[in-house]
Short mmCIF file of C-alpha atoms in Angstrom, two decimals:
data_model
loop_
_atom_site.label_atom_id
_atom_site.label_comp_id
_atom_site.label_asym_id
_atom_site.label_seq_id
_atom_site.Cartn_x
_atom_site.Cartn_y
_atom_site.Cartn_z
CA MET U 100 4.15 -15.19 -5.25
CA ALA U 101 1.52 -16.48 -2.82
CA SER U 102 1.57 -15.25 0.79
CA LYS U 103 1.23 -18.83 2.03
CA PRO U 104 4.14 -21.07 0.92
CA ALA U 105 3.38 -24.43 -0.68
CA THR U 106 6.17 -26.04 1.35
CA PRO U 107 6.48 -25.03 5.03
CA ILE U 108 9.74 -23.91 6.57
CA ALA U 109 11.55 -26.96 8.07
CA SER U 110 14.13 -25.35 10.36
CA ALA U 111 12.89 -24.63 13.87
CA GLY U 112 15.13 -21.59 14.05
CA TYR U 113 13.74 -20.23 10.83
CA ILE U 114 10.14 -20.83 11.94
CA LEU U 115 10.82 -18.67 15.04
CA LEU U 116 12.65 -16.08 12.89
CA HIS U 117 9.75 -15.86 10.48
CA GLN U 118 7.25 -15.54 13.32
CA GLY U 119 9.35 -12.84 14.95
CA PHE U 120 9.56 -10.87 11.68
CA THR U 121 5.74 -11.08 11.26
CA GLU U 122 5.21 -9.82 14.81
CA TRP U 123 7.75 -7.00 14.20
CA LEU U 124 5.75 -5.84 11.20
CA GLN U 125 2.63 -5.80 13.36
CA LEU U 126 4.36 -3.73 16.04
CA LEU U 127 5.48 -1.20 13.40
CA GLY U 128 1.86 -0.77 12.33
CA TYR U 129 1.85 -2.45 8.90
CA SER U 130 -1.65 -3.18 7.75
CA VAL U 131 -3.28 -6.58 7.89
CA LEU U 132 -3.46 -6.43 4.07
CA SER U 133 0.28 -5.87 3.52
CA ILE U 134 1.77 -8.15 6.25
CA PRO U 135 0.87 -11.51 4.57
CA ALA U 136 2.70 -10.49 1.34
CA LEU U 137 5.77 -9.19 3.13
CA SER U 138 5.91 -12.13 5.46
CA GLY U 139 5.22 -14.55 2.61
CA THR U 140 8.28 -13.40 0.67
CA ILE U 141 10.50 -14.05 3.65
CA SER U 142 8.97 -17.49 4.05
CA HIS U 143 9.95 -18.23 0.47
CA PHE U 144 13.40 -16.77 1.05
CA LEU U 145 14.00 -18.98 4.08
CA GLN U 146 12.85 -22.03 2.11
CA TYR U 147 15.40 -21.02 -0.55
CA GLN U 148 18.05 -20.90 2.16
CA GLU U 149 17.13 -24.37 3.33
CA ARG U 150 17.32 -25.73 -0.24
CA ASN U 151 20.84 -24.35 -0.38
CA ASN U 152 21.81 -26.09 2.86
CA LYS U 153 21.76 -22.86 4.92
CA ALA U 154 19.18 -23.73 7.56
CA ALA U 155 20.57 -21.38 10.25
CA ILE U 156 20.67 -17.57 10.42
CA GLU U 157 24.39 -17.81 11.21
CA GLN U 158 24.95 -19.09 7.65
CA LEU U 159 23.33 -16.05 6.06
CA GLU U 160 25.49 -14.15 3.59
CA ALA U 161 24.95 -10.70 2.03
CA THR U 162 24.75 -12.23 -1.47
CA ASP U 163 21.98 -14.73 -0.59
CA ALA U 164 19.22 -12.20 -1.15
CA ASN U 165 20.65 -11.20 -4.55
CA GLN U 166 20.80 -14.84 -5.63
CA PHE U 167 17.25 -15.41 -4.44
CA LEU U 168 16.06 -12.48 -6.58
CA GLN U 169 18.08 -13.64 -9.58
CA GLU U 170 16.29 -16.92 -9.36
CA LEU U 171 12.95 -15.12 -9.39
CA GLN U 172 14.02 -12.99 -12.36
CA ALA U 173 14.88 -16.09 -14.27
CA ARG U 174 11.22 -16.95 -14.24
CA LYS U 175 9.88 -14.86 -17.12
CA ALA U 176 6.42 -14.57 -15.56
CA TYR U 177 7.59 -12.12 -12.89
CA SER U 178 7.49 -8.39 -13.74
CA ASN U 179 9.87 -5.77 -12.39
CA SER U 180 7.11 -4.49 -10.25
CA HIS U 181 6.65 -7.94 -8.69
CA ILE U 182 10.40 -8.28 -8.06
CA ASN U 183 10.51 -4.85 -6.47
CA LYS U 184 7.91 -6.03 -3.91
CA GLN U 185 10.28 -8.83 -3.00
CA VAL U 186 13.09 -6.30 -2.72
CA GLN U 187 10.99 -4.26 -0.26
CA SER U 188 10.32 -7.36 1.87
CA LEU U 189 13.95 -8.43 1.91
CA LYS U 190 15.14 -4.89 2.88
CA LEU U 191 12.71 -4.94 5.82
CA PHE U 192 13.92 -8.39 6.79
CA SER U 193 17.51 -7.23 6.66
CA LYS U 194 16.66 -4.32 8.92
CA TYR U 195 14.79 -6.62 11.32
CA ILE U 196 17.68 -9.11 11.76
CA ARG U 197 20.18 -6.35 12.31
CA GLU U 198 18.06 -4.26 14.68
CA THR U 199 17.13 -7.33 16.79
CA GLY U 200 20.66 -8.71 16.82
CA ARG U 201 19.81 -11.89 14.89
CA SER U 202 22.55 -11.22 12.35
CA PRO U 203 24.93 -8.42 11.43
CA THR U 204 24.52 -9.28 7.74
CA GLY U 205 22.83 -6.67 5.57
CA PHE U 206 21.45 -6.83 2.01
CA ASN U 207 22.50 -4.34 -0.63
CA LEU U 208 19.54 -4.48 -2.98
CA GLU U 209 18.52 -2.21 -5.86
CA ARG U 210 15.05 -1.76 -7.19
CA LEU U 211 14.46 -2.53 -10.89
CA PRO U 212 13.13 0.18 -13.23
CA GLU U 213 9.36 0.23 -13.66
CA LEU U 214 7.21 1.78 -16.32
CA ARG U 215 5.16 4.33 -14.43
CA ALA U 216 1.53 4.53 -15.44
CA LYS U 217 0.24 8.06 -16.02
CA PRO U 218 -2.02 8.97 -13.07
CA HIS U 219 -5.72 9.65 -13.55
CA TRP U 220 -7.13 12.95 -12.32
CA LEU U 221 -10.46 14.75 -12.35
CA THR U 222 -11.19 18.10 -13.96
CA LYS U 223 -12.87 20.68 -11.79
CA PRO U 224 -16.31 20.12 -13.45
CA GLU U 225 -15.91 16.34 -12.77
CA LEU U 226 -14.99 17.06 -9.16
CA GLN U 227 -18.08 19.29 -8.85
CA ALA U 228 -20.17 16.40 -10.16
CA LEU U 229 -18.67 14.19 -7.46
CA TYR U 230 -19.63 16.62 -4.70
CA GLU U 231 -23.10 17.04 -6.22
CA ALA U 232 -23.57 13.24 -5.96
CA THR U 233 -23.62 13.54 -2.15
CA ASN U 234 -26.75 14.40 -0.22
CA ASP U 235 -27.71 15.71 3.22
CA SER U 236 -28.18 12.29 4.83
CA VAL U 237 -25.85 11.05 7.56
CA LEU U 238 -23.89 9.08 4.97
CA GLY U 239 -23.90 11.96 2.55
CA ILE U 240 -22.37 14.24 5.17
CA ARG U 241 -19.77 11.57 5.78
CA ASP U 242 -19.14 11.39 2.06
CA ARG U 243 -18.34 15.12 1.93
CA ALA U 244 -15.96 14.73 4.86
CA MET U 245 -14.24 11.89 3.04
CA LEU U 246 -13.86 14.11 -0.04
CA ALA U 247 -12.48 16.84 2.21
CA VAL U 248 -9.79 14.41 3.49
CA PHE U 249 -8.89 12.58 0.29
CA TYR U 250 -9.29 15.44 -2.16
CA GLY U 251 -9.02 18.58 -0.02
CA CYS U 252 -6.07 17.31 2.05
CA GLY U 253 -4.64 14.97 -0.59
CA LEU U 254 -4.23 12.04 1.86
CA ARG U 255 -3.34 8.55 0.80
CA LEU U 256 -5.87 5.79 1.50
CA ASN U 257 -3.93 4.40 4.48
CA GLU U 258 -3.37 7.89 5.87
CA GLY U 259 -7.07 8.72 5.71
CA ALA U 260 -8.05 5.41 7.28
CA SER U 261 -5.67 6.06 10.18
CA ILE U 262 -6.97 9.53 11.14
CA ASP U 263 -8.35 9.95 14.66
CA LEU U 264 -10.36 12.79 16.10
CA LYS U 265 -7.35 14.12 18.00
CA ASP U 266 -5.45 14.54 14.69
CA LEU U 267 -7.68 17.47 13.61
CA ASP U 268 -6.59 20.80 14.94
CA THR U 269 -9.50 23.11 14.24
CA THR U 270 -7.76 26.18 15.74
CA ARG U 271 -4.71 26.00 13.53
CA MET U 272 -6.66 24.33 10.67
CA LEU U 273 -4.22 21.45 10.41
CA LEU U 274 -4.54 17.72 10.07
CA HIS U 275 -1.83 15.66 11.74
CA VAL U 276 -0.94 12.71 9.48
CA ARG U 277 0.74 10.24 11.84
CA LYS U 278 0.93 7.23 9.59
CA GLY U 279 2.33 8.57 6.37
CA LYS U 280 4.37 6.51 3.88
CA HIS U 281 7.55 5.13 5.40
CA TYR U 282 6.15 6.25 8.83
CA LYS U 283 6.80 9.91 8.14
CA GLU U 284 4.55 12.30 9.99
CA ARG U 285 3.42 15.65 8.56
CA PHE U 286 0.89 18.44 9.13
CA VAL U 287 -1.48 19.18 6.26
CA PRO U 288 -3.35 22.50 5.99
CA VAL U 289 -7.13 22.20 5.90
CA ALA U 290 -8.96 24.83 3.85
CA GLU U 291 -11.96 26.47 5.54
CA LYS U 292 -14.55 24.80 3.29
CA ASN U 293 -13.03 21.36 3.99
CA LEU U 294 -12.81 22.09 7.66
CA GLU U 295 -16.51 22.97 7.75
CA ALA U 296 -17.36 19.68 6.02
CA ILE U 297 -15.30 17.67 8.49
CA LYS U 298 -16.68 19.50 11.52
CA LEU U 299 -20.27 19.00 10.35
CA TYR U 300 -19.61 15.28 10.03
CA ILE U 301 -17.98 15.10 13.52
CA GLU U 302 -20.65 17.16 15.27
CA TYR U 303 -23.74 15.81 13.53
CA ALA U 304 -23.31 12.68 11.49
CA ARG U 305 -20.62 10.77 13.31
CA PRO U 306 -22.48 10.61 16.67
CA GLN U 307 -25.44 9.00 14.90
CA LEU U 308 -23.18 6.39 13.32
CA LEU U 309 -21.20 5.77 16.53
CA GLN U 310 -24.15 4.39 18.53
CA GLN U 311 -22.76 2.76 21.68
CA THR U 312 -19.36 1.93 20.26
CA LYS U 313 -16.27 3.73 21.61
CA THR U 314 -13.60 4.59 19.06
CA GLU U 315 -11.46 7.66 18.32
CA ALA U 316 -11.34 6.90 14.60
CA LEU U 317 -12.56 9.75 12.41
CA PHE U 318 -14.50 7.63 9.89
CA ILE U 319 -17.16 5.36 11.30
CA GLY U 320 -19.05 2.65 9.39
CA ALA U 321 -22.81 2.50 9.02
CA ASN U 322 -22.98 -0.89 10.71
CA LYS U 323 -22.22 -1.27 14.39
CA GLY U 324 -20.43 2.08 14.55
CA ILE U 325 -16.95 0.66 14.10
CA LYS U 326 -13.92 2.17 12.40
CA MET U 327 -14.01 2.11 8.61
CA ASP U 328 -11.04 0.17 7.14
CA LYS U 329 -9.24 1.07 3.94
CA GLN U 330 -11.39 -1.18 1.78
CA SER U 331 -14.62 0.30 3.10
CA LEU U 332 -13.45 3.84 2.41
CA TYR U 333 -12.28 2.88 -1.09
CA ILE U 334 -15.57 1.19 -1.89
CA ARG U 335 -17.54 4.20 -0.70
CA ILE U 336 -15.60 6.59 -2.95
CA LYS U 337 -16.09 4.21 -5.88
CA LYS U 338 -19.83 4.11 -5.21
CA LEU U 339 -19.96 7.90 -5.04
CA ALA U 340 -18.07 8.13 -8.36
CA LYS U 341 -20.58 5.79 -10.02
CA GLN U 342 -23.48 7.91 -8.73
CA SER U 343 -21.79 11.05 -10.15
CA GLY U 344 -21.88 9.57 -13.69
CA ILE U 345 -18.14 10.15 -14.25
CA LYS U 346 -16.76 7.57 -16.68
CA LYS U 347 -13.19 7.62 -15.46
CA LYS U 348 -11.89 4.98 -13.07
CA ILE U 349 -11.91 6.74 -9.74
CA GLY U 350 -10.39 5.79 -6.37
CA THR U 351 -9.04 7.66 -3.42
CA HIS U 352 -5.70 8.10 -5.14
CA THR U 353 -7.43 9.74 -8.07
CA LEU U 354 -8.51 12.46 -5.66
CA ARG U 355 -4.95 12.86 -4.43
CA HIS U 356 -3.73 13.22 -8.02
CA SER U 357 -6.54 15.68 -8.70
CA ILE U 358 -5.74 18.10 -5.82
CA ALA U 359 -2.02 18.08 -6.80
CA THR U 360 -2.86 18.95 -10.35
CA HIS U 361 -5.32 21.68 -9.35
CA LEU U 362 -2.82 23.19 -6.92
CA LEU U 363 -0.20 23.30 -9.68
CA GLN U 364 -2.68 24.87 -12.05
CA SER U 365 -3.41 27.54 -9.43
CA GLY U 366 0.27 28.53 -9.32
CA MET U 367 1.53 26.67 -6.21
CA LYS U 368 5.26 25.88 -6.30
CA LEU U 369 6.21 22.27 -6.87
CA GLU U 370 8.22 22.19 -3.61
CA ARG U 371 5.14 23.18 -1.54
CA ILE U 372 3.04 20.49 -3.31
CA GLN U 373 5.75 18.00 -2.40
CA GLN U 374 5.42 18.94 1.27
CA PHE U 375 1.61 18.89 1.05
CA LEU U 376 1.57 15.37 -0.41
CA GLY U 377 4.36 14.04 1.82
CA HIS U 378 6.58 13.00 -1.02
CA SER U 379 10.18 12.00 0.01
CA ASN U 380 11.68 13.57 -3.09
CA LEU U 381 10.69 15.98 -5.80
CA ASP U 382 10.80 13.32 -8.50
CA SER U 383 7.53 11.87 -7.28
CA THR U 384 5.93 15.27 -7.55
CA GLN U 385 7.24 16.02 -11.07
CA ILE U 386 4.59 13.82 -12.69
CA TYR U 387 2.01 16.52 -12.08
CA THR U 388 3.80 18.97 -14.32
CA HIS U 389 2.78 16.70 -17.29
CA LEU U 390 -0.84 16.65 -16.05
CA LYS U 391 -0.82 20.43 -15.78
CA ASN U 392 0.49 20.86 -19.34
CA GLU U 393 -2.17 18.46 -20.63
CA ALA U 394 -4.88 20.45 -18.85
CA LEU U 395 -3.87 23.85 -20.20
#
Protein backbone atom coordinates (compact mmCIF):
# COMPACT_ATOMS: atom_id res chain seq x y z
CA MET A 1 0.00 0.00 0.00
CA ALA A 2 1.57 3.30 -1.04
CA SER A 3 2.28 5.95 1.56
CA LYS A 4 0.65 8.59 -0.67
CA PRO A 5 -2.98 7.86 -1.49
CA ALA A 6 -4.13 8.01 -5.10
CA THR A 7 -7.34 9.79 -4.02
CA PRO A 8 -7.00 12.54 -1.40
CA ILE A 9 -9.16 12.69 1.70
CA ALA A 10 -12.23 14.84 1.02
CA SER A 11 -13.57 15.58 4.50
CA ALA A 12 -12.05 18.70 6.08
CA GLY A 13 -12.37 17.10 9.51
CA TYR A 14 -10.53 13.99 8.34
CA ILE A 15 -7.79 16.08 6.74
CA LEU A 16 -7.12 17.76 10.09
CA LEU A 17 -7.37 14.41 11.89
CA HIS A 18 -4.82 12.84 9.54
CA GLN A 19 -2.49 15.83 9.94
CA GLY A 20 -2.81 15.64 13.71
CA PHE A 21 -2.01 11.92 13.72
CA THR A 22 1.10 12.51 11.60
CA GLU A 23 2.32 15.28 13.94
CA TRP A 24 1.61 13.03 16.95
CA LEU A 25 3.88 10.34 15.47
CA GLN A 26 6.60 12.95 15.02
CA LEU A 27 6.26 14.07 18.64
CA LEU A 28 6.59 10.45 19.78
CA GLY A 29 9.87 10.20 17.91
CA TYR A 30 8.92 7.87 15.09
CA SER A 31 11.51 7.96 12.31
CA VAL A 32 11.08 9.85 9.06
CA LEU A 33 11.25 6.46 7.33
CA SER A 34 8.33 4.87 9.23
CA ILE A 35 5.95 7.85 9.53
CA PRO A 36 4.89 7.93 5.83
CA ALA A 37 3.83 4.27 5.91
CA LEU A 38 1.96 4.60 9.22
CA SER A 39 0.30 7.82 8.15
CA GLY A 40 -0.44 6.44 4.68
CA THR A 41 -2.43 3.53 6.10
CA ILE A 42 -4.63 5.92 8.07
CA SER A 43 -5.15 8.03 4.95
CA HIS A 44 -6.45 4.93 3.16
CA PHE A 45 -8.60 4.03 6.17
CA LEU A 46 -10.19 7.49 6.25
CA GLN A 47 -10.87 7.27 2.52
CA TYR A 48 -12.55 3.92 3.20
CA GLN A 49 -14.73 5.60 5.82
CA GLU A 50 -15.73 8.28 3.34
CA ARG A 51 -16.68 5.66 0.74
CA ASN A 52 -18.94 4.13 3.38
CA ASN A 53 -20.61 7.49 4.09
CA LYS A 54 -18.84 7.99 7.41
CA ALA A 55 -17.07 11.27 6.79
CA ALA A 56 -16.92 12.36 10.45
CA ILE A 57 -15.02 10.95 13.41
CA GLU A 58 -18.30 10.84 15.38
CA GLN A 59 -19.49 8.12 12.99
CA LEU A 60 -16.55 5.84 13.75
CA GLU A 61 -17.43 2.38 15.02
CA ALA A 62 -15.18 -0.25 16.59
CA THR A 63 -15.87 -2.68 13.76
CA ASP A 64 -14.82 -0.24 11.00
CA ALA A 65 -11.14 -1.14 11.30
CA ASN A 66 -11.87 -4.87 11.12
CA GLN A 67 -13.98 -4.38 8.00
CA PHE A 68 -11.23 -2.28 6.42
CA LEU A 69 -8.71 -5.07 7.06
CA GLN A 70 -11.10 -7.71 5.74
CA GLU A 71 -11.33 -5.76 2.50
CA LEU A 72 -7.53 -5.73 2.28
CA GLN A 73 -7.33 -9.46 2.99
CA ALA A 74 -9.78 -10.11 0.18
CA ARG A 75 -7.10 -8.83 -2.17
CA LYS A 76 -4.93 -11.91 -2.59
CA ALA A 77 -1.81 -9.86 -3.32
CA TYR A 78 -1.42 -8.79 0.32
CA SER A 79 0.58 -11.03 2.65
CA ASN A 80 -0.05 -11.48 6.37
CA SER A 81 3.06 -9.42 7.02
CA HIS A 82 1.63 -6.55 5.00
CA ILE A 83 -1.73 -6.78 6.79
CA ASN A 84 0.04 -6.74 10.15
CA LYS A 85 1.67 -3.45 9.26
CA GLN A 86 -1.81 -2.03 8.70
CA VAL A 87 -2.85 -3.46 12.07
CA GLN A 88 0.04 -1.62 13.72
CA SER A 89 -0.98 1.67 12.11
CA LEU A 90 -4.63 1.28 13.07
CA LYS A 91 -3.75 0.42 16.68
CA LEU A 92 -1.66 3.58 16.88
CA PHE A 93 -4.50 5.59 15.35
CA SER A 94 -6.94 4.12 17.88
CA LYS A 95 -4.59 5.16 20.68
CA TYR A 96 -4.23 8.64 19.19
CA ILE A 97 -7.96 9.39 18.91
CA ARG A 98 -8.63 8.15 22.44
CA GLU A 99 -5.68 9.91 24.10
CA THR A 100 -6.47 13.21 22.37
CA GLY A 101 -10.20 12.99 23.03
CA ARG A 102 -11.17 12.78 19.36
CA SER A 103 -13.21 9.64 19.95
CA PRO A 104 -13.76 7.09 22.74
CA THR A 105 -13.94 4.28 20.17
CA GLY A 106 -11.14 1.70 20.25
CA PHE A 107 -10.15 -1.02 17.84
CA ASN A 108 -9.76 -4.63 18.96
CA LEU A 109 -7.38 -5.97 16.33
CA GLU A 110 -5.38 -9.18 16.19
CA ARG A 111 -2.18 -9.73 14.24
CA LEU A 112 -2.15 -12.51 11.65
CA PRO A 113 0.33 -15.41 11.97
CA GLU A 114 3.55 -14.92 10.01
CA LEU A 115 6.15 -17.40 8.88
CA ARG A 116 9.26 -16.28 10.69
CA ALA A 117 12.45 -16.41 8.67
CA LYS A 118 15.38 -18.03 10.43
CA PRO A 119 17.83 -15.26 11.41
CA HIS A 120 21.32 -15.13 9.95
CA TRP A 121 24.29 -15.04 12.29
CA LEU A 122 28.08 -15.04 12.07
CA THR A 123 30.43 -17.66 13.43
CA LYS A 124 33.26 -16.39 15.61
CA PRO A 125 35.82 -16.81 12.78
CA GLU A 126 33.54 -14.79 10.48
CA LEU A 127 33.18 -12.12 13.13
CA GLN A 128 36.96 -12.01 13.49
CA ALA A 129 37.23 -11.49 9.73
CA LEU A 130 34.81 -8.57 10.05
CA TYR A 131 36.99 -6.92 12.70
CA GLU A 132 40.13 -7.57 10.64
CA ALA A 133 38.52 -5.71 7.72
CA THR A 134 38.78 -2.49 9.75
CA ASN A 135 41.92 -0.35 9.78
CA ASP A 136 43.50 2.36 11.92
CA SER A 137 42.14 5.28 9.91
CA VAL A 138 39.56 7.65 11.37
CA LEU A 139 36.78 5.74 9.61
CA GLY A 140 38.31 2.41 10.61
CA ILE A 141 38.26 3.43 14.27
CA ARG A 142 34.63 4.47 13.81
CA ASP A 143 33.91 1.06 12.20
CA ARG A 144 35.21 -0.74 15.28
CA ALA A 145 33.06 1.47 17.52
CA MET A 146 30.06 0.58 15.37
CA LEU A 147 30.85 -3.12 15.76
CA ALA A 148 31.16 -2.57 19.51
CA VAL A 149 27.65 -1.07 19.57
CA PHE A 150 25.81 -3.33 17.13
CA TYR A 151 27.59 -6.60 17.96
CA GLY A 152 29.10 -6.04 21.39
CA CYS A 153 25.98 -4.38 22.82
CA GLY A 154 23.46 -6.10 20.52
CA LEU A 155 21.64 -2.89 19.64
CA ARG A 156 18.96 -2.59 16.95
CA LEU A 157 19.71 -0.23 14.06
CA ASN A 158 17.37 2.50 15.32
CA GLU A 159 18.76 2.18 18.85
CA GLY A 160 22.36 2.58 17.67
CA ALA A 161 21.48 5.54 15.46
CA SER A 162 19.83 7.28 18.45
CA ILE A 163 22.77 6.98 20.87
CA ASP A 164 24.22 10.26 22.15
CA LEU A 165 27.49 10.84 24.00
CA LYS A 166 25.63 11.27 27.31
CA ASP A 167 24.22 7.75 26.97
CA LEU A 168 27.61 6.12 27.59
CA ASP A 169 28.49 5.69 31.27
CA THR A 170 32.18 4.80 31.24
CA THR A 171 32.35 4.48 35.03
CA ARG A 172 29.61 1.88 35.34
CA MET A 173 30.35 0.49 31.84
CA LEU A 174 26.74 0.87 30.71
CA LEU A 175 25.02 2.14 27.60
CA HIS A 176 21.66 3.82 28.13
CA VAL A 177 19.31 2.84 25.30
CA ARG A 178 16.64 5.54 25.38
CA LYS A 179 14.82 4.74 22.15
CA GLY A 180 14.29 1.01 22.31
CA LYS A 181 11.48 -0.82 20.56
CA HIS A 182 8.04 0.34 21.74
CA TYR A 183 9.87 3.21 23.51
CA LYS A 184 11.24 0.98 26.25
CA GLU A 185 14.46 2.13 27.84
CA ARG A 186 17.16 -0.19 29.14
CA PHE A 187 20.79 -0.21 30.27
CA VAL A 188 23.13 -2.48 28.34
CA PRO A 189 26.46 -3.63 29.82
CA VAL A 190 29.52 -2.73 27.76
CA ALA A 191 32.41 -5.19 27.88
CA GLU A 192 35.86 -3.70 28.50
CA LYS A 193 37.12 -4.36 24.96
CA ASN A 194 34.04 -2.73 23.45
CA LEU A 195 34.29 0.21 25.82
CA GLU A 196 37.90 0.78 24.75
CA ALA A 197 36.86 0.79 21.08
CA ILE A 198 34.08 3.32 21.72
CA LYS A 199 36.30 5.55 23.87
CA LEU A 200 39.07 5.58 21.25
CA TYR A 201 36.54 6.67 18.66
CA ILE A 202 35.11 9.40 20.92
CA GLU A 203 38.49 10.76 22.00
CA TYR A 204 40.41 10.49 18.73
CA ALA A 205 38.32 9.86 15.60
CA ARG A 206 35.05 11.63 16.37
CA PRO A 207 36.61 15.09 16.92
CA GLN A 208 38.24 14.85 13.49
CA LEU A 209 34.91 14.02 11.86
CA LEU A 210 32.99 16.62 13.84
CA GLN A 211 34.78 19.66 12.36
CA GLN A 212 32.81 22.79 13.29
CA THR A 213 29.45 21.07 13.65
CA LYS A 214 27.83 20.78 17.07
CA THR A 215 25.95 17.55 17.77
CA GLU A 216 25.72 15.16 20.71
CA ALA A 217 25.16 12.15 18.44
CA LEU A 218 27.68 9.35 18.95
CA PHE A 219 28.16 8.44 15.30
CA ILE A 220 29.26 11.24 12.98
CA GLY A 221 29.38 11.09 9.20
CA ALA A 222 32.49 11.73 7.13
CA ASN A 223 30.88 14.63 5.30
CA LYS A 224 30.07 17.87 7.14
CA GLY A 225 30.36 16.20 10.54
CA ILE A 226 26.64 15.59 10.93
CA LYS A 227 24.85 12.74 12.68
CA MET A 228 24.77 9.43 10.79
CA ASP A 229 21.25 8.24 10.07
CA LYS A 230 20.09 4.62 10.07
CA GLN A 231 20.69 4.16 6.37
CA SER A 232 24.26 5.47 6.58
CA LEU A 233 25.10 3.14 9.45
CA TYR A 234 23.58 0.17 7.65
CA ILE A 235 25.46 0.91 4.42
CA ARG A 236 28.75 1.21 6.32
CA ILE A 237 28.29 -2.20 7.96
CA LYS A 238 27.40 -3.72 4.57
CA LYS A 239 30.55 -2.21 3.06
CA LEU A 240 32.67 -3.58 5.88
CA ALA A 241 31.11 -7.02 5.41
CA LYS A 242 31.97 -6.94 1.71
CA GLN A 243 35.58 -6.03 2.50
CA SER A 244 35.80 -8.95 4.93
CA GLY A 245 35.00 -11.44 2.17
CA ILE A 246 32.12 -13.04 4.09
CA LYS A 247 29.57 -14.48 1.66
CA LYS A 248 26.55 -14.22 3.98
CA LYS A 249 24.12 -11.34 3.75
CA ILE A 250 25.11 -9.13 6.64
CA GLY A 251 23.40 -6.13 8.21
CA THR A 252 23.29 -4.58 11.66
CA HIS A 253 20.62 -7.08 12.75
CA THR A 254 22.94 -9.94 11.78
CA LEU A 255 25.34 -8.64 14.41
CA ARG A 256 22.54 -8.57 16.98
CA HIS A 257 21.63 -12.17 16.14
CA SER A 258 25.29 -13.12 16.36
CA ILE A 259 25.95 -11.74 19.85
CA ALA A 260 22.76 -13.42 21.13
CA THR A 261 23.86 -16.77 19.71
CA HIS A 262 27.40 -16.40 21.06
CA LEU A 263 26.14 -15.47 24.53
CA LEU A 264 23.92 -18.55 24.55
CA GLN A 265 26.83 -20.72 23.43
CA SER A 266 28.90 -19.32 26.30
CA GLY A 267 26.27 -20.46 28.81
CA MET A 268 24.30 -17.28 29.50
CA LYS A 269 20.73 -17.91 30.63
CA LEU A 270 17.98 -17.15 28.12
CA GLU A 271 16.32 -14.71 30.54
CA ARG A 272 19.49 -12.62 30.77
CA ILE A 273 19.81 -12.56 26.99
CA GLN A 274 16.20 -11.40 26.83
CA GLN A 275 17.06 -8.45 29.09
CA PHE A 276 20.26 -7.74 27.17
CA LEU A 277 18.40 -7.57 23.83
CA GLY A 278 15.39 -5.70 25.22
CA HIS A 279 12.85 -8.32 24.14
CA SER A 280 9.36 -7.84 25.59
CA ASN A 281 8.81 -11.57 26.01
CA LEU A 282 10.89 -14.72 26.07
CA ASP A 283 9.32 -16.05 22.85
CA SER A 284 11.36 -13.58 20.80
CA THR A 285 14.55 -14.83 22.45
CA GLN A 286 13.72 -18.53 22.00
CA ILE A 287 14.79 -18.46 18.33
CA TYR A 288 18.42 -18.42 19.42
CA THR A 289 18.15 -21.85 21.01
CA HIS A 290 17.79 -23.26 17.47
CA LEU A 291 20.84 -21.35 16.29
CA LYS A 292 22.83 -22.63 19.24
CA ASN A 293 21.88 -26.23 18.50
CA GLU A 294 22.87 -25.82 14.86
CA ALA A 295 26.24 -24.42 15.87
CA LEU A 296 27.13 -27.20 18.26
